[in-house]
XYZ file of C-alpha atoms in Angstrom:
404
model
C -25.385 -23.906 11.585
C -23.092 -21.567 13.491
C -22.069 -18.947 10.953
C -18.647 -18.641 12.573
C -17.891 -22.276 11.660
C -17.754 -21.461 7.941
C -14.994 -18.892 8.492
C -11.271 -19.749 8.372
C -9.635 -20.559 11.704
C -7.605 -17.368 11.921
C -10.726 -15.229 11.498
C -12.721 -17.245 14.046
C -9.957 -16.783 16.613
C -9.799 -12.982 16.275
C -12.731 -11.830 14.136
C -12.616 -8.223 15.338
C -8.939 -7.777 14.510
C -9.278 -9.523 11.138
C -12.158 -7.238 10.177
C -10.318 -4.183 11.483
C -7.207 -4.950 9.428
C -9.187 -5.226 6.190
C -11.355 -2.159 6.880
C -8.391 -0.005 7.913
C -6.666 -0.784 4.619
C -9.893 -0.052 2.724
C -10.300 3.282 4.547
C -6.813 4.242 3.393
C -8.421 4.542 -0.049
C -9.644 8.038 0.839
C -5.996 9.095 0.698
C -4.888 7.010 -2.281
C -4.164 8.427 -5.721
C -6.915 6.337 -7.375
C -9.493 8.304 -5.340
C -7.897 11.747 -5.662
C -7.365 11.346 -9.416
C -11.124 11.159 -10.028
C -11.338 14.878 -9.149
C -7.917 15.934 -10.476
C -9.010 18.325 -13.204
C -11.769 19.937 -11.130
C -9.492 20.456 -8.107
C -6.701 21.889 -10.268
C -9.037 24.272 -12.080
C -10.770 25.392 -8.884
C -7.428 26.262 -7.267
C -6.172 28.007 -10.423
C -3.120 25.770 -10.724
C -1.118 24.660 -13.714
C -0.542 20.956 -14.262
C 3.022 21.318 -13.002
C 2.026 23.232 -9.882
C -0.780 20.817 -9.091
C 1.477 17.807 -9.482
C 4.206 19.450 -7.425
C 1.855 20.167 -4.520
C 0.610 16.583 -4.505
C 4.114 15.125 -4.754
C 5.403 17.352 -1.960
C 2.474 16.389 0.272
C 3.255 12.723 -0.413
C 6.941 13.123 0.424
C 6.215 15.008 3.648
C 3.678 12.355 4.646
C 6.345 9.677 4.095
C 8.701 11.547 6.417
C 5.961 11.848 9.030
C 5.143 8.155 8.771
C 8.819 7.345 9.328
C 8.703 9.397 12.529
C 5.257 8.517 13.856
C 4.712 5.006 12.501
C 6.008 3.647 15.789
C 2.850 4.897 17.521
C 1.169 1.603 16.595
C 3.807 -0.090 18.778
C 3.344 2.085 21.866
C -0.304 3.199 21.676
C -3.462 1.086 21.954
C -4.977 0.614 18.502
C -8.099 2.526 19.502
C -6.046 5.659 20.207
C -4.218 5.335 16.887
C -7.615 5.023 15.173
C -8.721 8.306 16.724
C -5.608 10.109 15.475
C -5.716 8.664 11.959
C -9.438 9.369 11.542
C -9.072 12.964 12.757
C -6.233 13.653 10.314
C -7.921 11.964 7.352
C -11.329 13.581 7.991
C -9.684 17.006 8.334
C -7.926 16.462 5.020
C -11.172 15.537 3.248
C -12.848 18.606 4.729
C -10.059 20.958 3.635
C -10.014 19.630 0.078
C -13.808 19.919 -0.148
C -13.907 23.517 1.112
C -12.363 24.851 -2.125
C -10.361 27.317 -0.048
C -7.350 27.949 -2.268
C -3.815 26.667 -2.585
C -2.852 26.734 1.100
C -5.872 24.781 2.312
C -5.526 22.384 -0.602
C -1.873 21.752 0.238
C -2.653 21.046 3.891
C -5.609 18.906 2.826
C -3.467 16.822 0.502
C -0.911 16.286 3.265
C -3.623 15.181 5.711
C -5.254 12.681 3.358
C -1.892 11.239 2.325
C -0.589 10.976 5.893
C -3.848 9.892 7.515
C -5.065 7.661 4.685
C -2.237 6.241 2.592
C 0.074 6.531 5.605
C -1.495 5.760 8.984
C -4.587 3.751 8.033
C -2.775 1.512 5.561
C 0.087 1.106 8.034
C -2.254 0.184 10.908
C -4.165 -2.390 8.879
C -1.161 -4.241 7.487
C 0.782 -4.083 10.765
C -2.184 -5.489 12.685
C -2.525 -8.405 10.264
C 1.189 -9.236 10.492
C 1.396 -8.805 14.263
C -1.614 -10.647 15.687
C -1.921 -13.685 13.383
C 1.473 -15.370 13.647
C 0.260 -18.881 12.785
C -1.670 -17.674 9.714
C 0.217 -14.476 8.946
C 0.191 -14.885 5.180
C -3.565 -15.394 4.958
C -4.230 -12.550 7.409
C -2.040 -10.123 5.460
C -3.750 -11.196 2.235
C -7.153 -10.548 3.803
C -6.037 -7.108 4.960
C -4.579 -6.371 1.533
C -7.940 -7.157 -0.078
C -9.051 -3.843 1.382
C -7.202 -2.131 -1.481
C -9.222 -3.642 -4.366
C -12.369 -3.235 -2.235
C -11.714 0.497 -1.980
C -10.753 0.692 -5.662
C -14.087 -0.877 -6.594
C -16.305 1.233 -4.317
C -14.831 4.686 -3.662
C -14.185 6.151 -7.144
C -17.528 4.967 -8.532
C -19.425 6.362 -5.533
C -17.555 9.660 -5.738
C -18.241 10.080 -9.454
C -21.953 9.437 -8.887
C -22.148 12.057 -6.122
C -20.062 14.573 -8.062
C -22.347 14.277 -11.082
C -25.336 15.185 -8.907
C -23.946 17.858 -6.584
C -20.453 18.879 -7.700
C -16.938 17.594 -7.111
C -16.548 19.067 -3.617
C -19.557 17.257 -2.126
C -17.948 13.771 -2.107
C -15.044 15.193 -0.089
C -17.339 16.798 2.484
C -19.435 13.627 2.618
C -16.272 11.578 3.108
C -15.302 13.679 6.125
C -18.719 13.119 7.666
C -18.678 9.404 6.847
C -15.284 8.969 8.499
C -16.341 10.679 11.718
C -19.877 9.323 12.015
C -19.501 5.788 10.636
C -15.884 4.687 10.325
C -14.597 6.011 13.648
C -17.250 4.363 15.881
C -16.922 1.020 14.078
C -13.118 0.832 14.109
C -12.952 2.125 17.683
C -15.385 -0.604 18.756
C -13.341 -3.303 17.020
C -10.138 -2.207 18.788
C -11.500 -1.080 22.138
C -10.009 -3.971 24.128
C -6.614 -4.230 22.388
C -3.799 -3.021 24.675
C -0.652 -1.305 23.483
C 1.743 -3.881 21.956
C 4.566 -2.812 24.268
C 2.367 -3.942 27.177
C 0.719 -6.929 25.493
C 3.578 -8.582 23.610
C 6.659 -8.037 25.770
C 7.961 -11.422 26.873
C 5.208 -13.385 25.052
C 6.636 -14.004 21.595
C 9.590 -16.314 22.151
C 7.668 -19.515 21.460
C 6.443 -18.657 17.955
C 8.329 -15.578 16.775
C 11.925 -14.436 16.398
C 13.482 -12.113 18.905
C 12.173 -8.590 18.497
C 14.739 -6.297 16.903
C 14.660 -2.533 17.336
C 14.699 -0.258 14.311
C 18.281 0.680 15.150
C 19.279 -2.987 14.976
C 17.438 -3.432 11.683
C 19.264 -0.479 10.152
C 22.545 -2.255 10.911
C 21.361 -5.568 9.427
C 22.801 -6.243 5.950
C 19.896 -8.545 5.137
C 17.407 -5.692 5.436
C 19.005 -3.912 2.477
C 18.910 -7.125 0.443
C 15.204 -7.783 1.132
C 13.974 -4.194 0.733
C 14.625 -3.878 -3.054
C 12.278 -6.806 -3.761
C 9.527 -4.973 -1.863
C 10.270 -1.688 -3.662
C 10.406 -3.313 -7.106
C 6.664 -3.697 -7.690
C 5.503 -0.203 -6.647
C 8.474 1.374 -8.433
C 7.990 -0.472 -11.732
C 4.200 -0.162 -11.704
C 4.335 3.579 -10.972
C 7.044 4.202 -13.574
C 5.138 2.476 -16.377
C 1.559 3.377 -15.487
C 2.402 7.061 -15.034
C 3.771 7.051 -18.598
C 1.176 4.604 -19.897
C 0.099 6.933 -22.705
C 3.674 7.039 -24.019
C 3.983 3.250 -23.683
C 0.723 2.778 -25.599
C 1.861 5.129 -28.351
C 5.177 3.291 -28.810
C 3.409 -0.076 -28.864
C 0.612 1.059 -31.168
C -2.147 0.512 -28.611
C -5.231 2.665 -28.262
C -6.120 3.942 -24.806
C -9.256 1.816 -25.051
C -7.026 -1.252 -25.234
C -5.078 -0.032 -22.199
C -8.274 0.594 -20.268
C -9.689 -2.861 -20.938
C -6.298 -4.474 -20.236
C -6.462 -3.117 -16.700
C -9.109 -5.748 -15.977
C -6.270 -8.267 -16.308
C -4.175 -6.212 -13.919
C -6.986 -6.143 -11.355
C -7.660 -9.871 -11.735
C -3.975 -10.707 -11.378
C -3.665 -8.446 -8.356
C -6.614 -9.870 -6.448
C -6.017 -13.502 -7.408
C -2.343 -13.405 -6.439
C -3.108 -11.474 -3.271
C -5.364 -14.225 -1.980
C -3.447 -17.161 -3.443
C -0.124 -16.084 -1.938
C -1.376 -16.133 1.660
C -1.355 -19.933 2.037
C 2.010 -20.088 0.250
C 3.549 -17.675 2.752
C 2.194 -19.760 5.633
C 3.551 -22.945 4.045
C 7.084 -21.931 2.992
C 7.571 -18.517 4.728
C 7.454 -14.942 3.474
C 11.224 -14.857 3.062
C 11.122 -17.693 0.517
C 7.985 -16.408 -1.226
C 9.231 -12.848 -1.803
C 11.921 -13.764 -4.397
C 9.288 -15.767 -6.301
C 6.892 -12.816 -6.230
C 8.976 -10.712 -8.629
C 9.083 -13.392 -11.342
C 5.685 -12.666 -12.997
C 6.568 -8.975 -13.309
C 9.976 -9.783 -14.766
C 8.279 -12.054 -17.309
C 5.737 -9.357 -18.175
C 8.474 -6.773 -18.701
C 10.433 -9.143 -20.932
C 7.312 -9.745 -23.018
C 6.806 -5.967 -23.277
C 10.446 -5.609 -24.388
C 10.370 -8.396 -26.966
C 6.922 -8.296 -28.590
C 4.308 -5.951 -30.004
C 0.618 -6.460 -30.500
C -2.566 -5.865 -28.585
C -2.219 -9.158 -26.689
C 0.955 -7.858 -25.041
C -1.015 -5.213 -23.127
C -3.240 -7.836 -21.526
C -0.470 -10.285 -20.688
C 2.036 -7.737 -19.394
C -0.490 -5.946 -17.197
C -1.874 -9.224 -15.867
C 1.603 -10.374 -14.860
C 2.370 -6.987 -13.299
C -0.815 -7.314 -11.250
C 0.211 -10.780 -10.082
C 3.517 -9.505 -8.712
C 1.751 -6.575 -7.068
C -0.531 -8.973 -5.200
C 2.212 -11.454 -4.314
C 4.558 -8.732 -3.078
C 1.838 -7.113 -0.989
C 1.242 -10.410 0.820
C 4.833 -11.615 1.196
C 6.159 -8.116 1.861
C 3.505 -7.493 4.475
C 4.605 -10.568 6.429
C 8.360 -10.616 5.953
C 9.315 -7.981 8.541
C 7.434 -9.733 11.344
C 9.013 -13.007 10.260
C 12.548 -11.583 10.308
C 12.449 -9.075 13.149
C 9.689 -10.075 15.550
C 6.534 -8.266 16.661
C 7.323 -5.774 19.392
C 8.788 -3.039 17.147
C 6.982 -4.072 13.970
C 5.207 -0.749 13.460
C 8.455 1.185 13.667
C 10.231 -1.145 11.243
C 7.369 -1.316 8.783
C 7.017 2.481 8.810
C 10.663 2.757 7.782
C 10.157 0.333 4.906
C 6.894 1.986 3.837
C 8.582 5.390 3.755
C 11.126 3.906 1.345
C 8.250 2.627 -0.815
C 6.719 6.111 -0.999
C 10.056 7.676 -1.886
C 10.591 5.105 -4.642
C 7.180 5.832 -6.163
C 7.959 9.549 -6.092
C 11.211 8.960 -7.988
C 9.875 6.410 -10.489
C 7.988 8.760 -12.873
C 10.904 11.188 -12.939
C 13.494 8.515 -13.761
C 11.346 6.802 -16.395
C 10.470 10.158 -17.952
C 14.141 11.126 -18.115
C 15.070 7.865 -19.857
C 12.223 8.231 -22.357
C 13.279 11.826 -23.046
C 16.772 10.533 -23.850
C 15.273 8.565 -26.717
C 15.135 5.141 -25.069
C 12.503 2.980 -26.700
C 10.031 1.099 -24.548
C 11.723 -2.174 -25.491
C 15.047 -1.070 -24.013
C 13.412 0.526 -20.960
C 11.343 -2.601 -20.275
C 14.442 -4.795 -20.634
C 16.324 -2.637 -18.122
C 13.420 -2.820 -15.693
C 13.154 -6.600 -16.140
C 16.854 -7.076 -15.374
C 16.531 -4.809 -12.329
C 13.507 -6.777 -11.117
C 15.340 -10.096 -11.369
C 18.312 -8.628 -9.512
C 16.007 -7.579 -6.684
C 14.673 -11.127 -6.469
C 18.173 -12.620 -6.341
C 19.192 -10.248 -3.552
C 16.139 -11.239 -1.488
C 16.791 -14.935 -2.123
C 20.282 -14.750 -0.630
C 19.594 -12.269 2.174
C 21.162 -13.607 5.408
C 18.999 -14.108 8.483
C 19.317 -11.366 11.105
C 21.521 -11.971 14.099
C 19.504 -13.464 16.927
């Protein structure tokens, strides 16, 4: 039997691009917080930093990387993918090298910026943009496949890093990561994208039959519907970051042990992955624009349960529902910009939206912490977040189509 025949149609048509999209998202894991946090205490101690200083450096690096992505995200529209791969790999590998050198605060700060911009920024942006751009007929399933790179990285990278650190010290996984990126990742991803021309050359004049007219970023900024859709995309990362950052405080107020919280995260992971894959066909059937308002409903339900009930079971149910919305939003949100605004300027538009996501996650812990410091109980905070989540869904549901 031909092995290609067992694969879905959209993968058989463009197997190299489908694999690239998933791997690029997985490679972004080297710049994601779940990977960095494994070494947090060792890095902070080695650099002689307080908790506040360490957190401030990381937050600043994240904010600067968001600004750089806003400016340079359009490169995936005007450069061939292979050239963008070279740039992203160089930046990410340099960041891993600088963090692993244990060279002090300055090198650590530059290293954090490079891993956040190259990893969380460029690699994640390239993978999701590729899935949304080149698989119009099966965009939802392609975006879901690309998004599965996140749980893949979450499963592999921290465990591998902890194993290496236990044998040779915390800095060795960072140095090994730099070598792995240059010697293994770069040749593979370059090979997969070697024949893909720049979108401005490849897509101009070819998308009228199956895609909306391509809007420029300037046109999108003037579109009222953009500001009605965006909150639904920001809702999941904002709410998840706000609550998980203060998870110890939430557990204390609810009477949960941290062991309960840790085991409940299996429900979050299961909800995330299951919804990620299950939402792809739904997006292809009814559109991303119609799926996105539905995506916030599990999270709203989970927050209302957190507000109204106590007990160990609440941790499992609320985190599972939060994971479902995270997966659904990743799929629908990854496809919605291509669906609304076309393909030619997709990288530029998505970079703008992704920068807003990063800014929202930077603000979330501060706002939630302020409200908790004011004496708000978790029941009131969760109720406020639930109402906000539902409002975001309503706005997305009634967002007008862009002017053609």
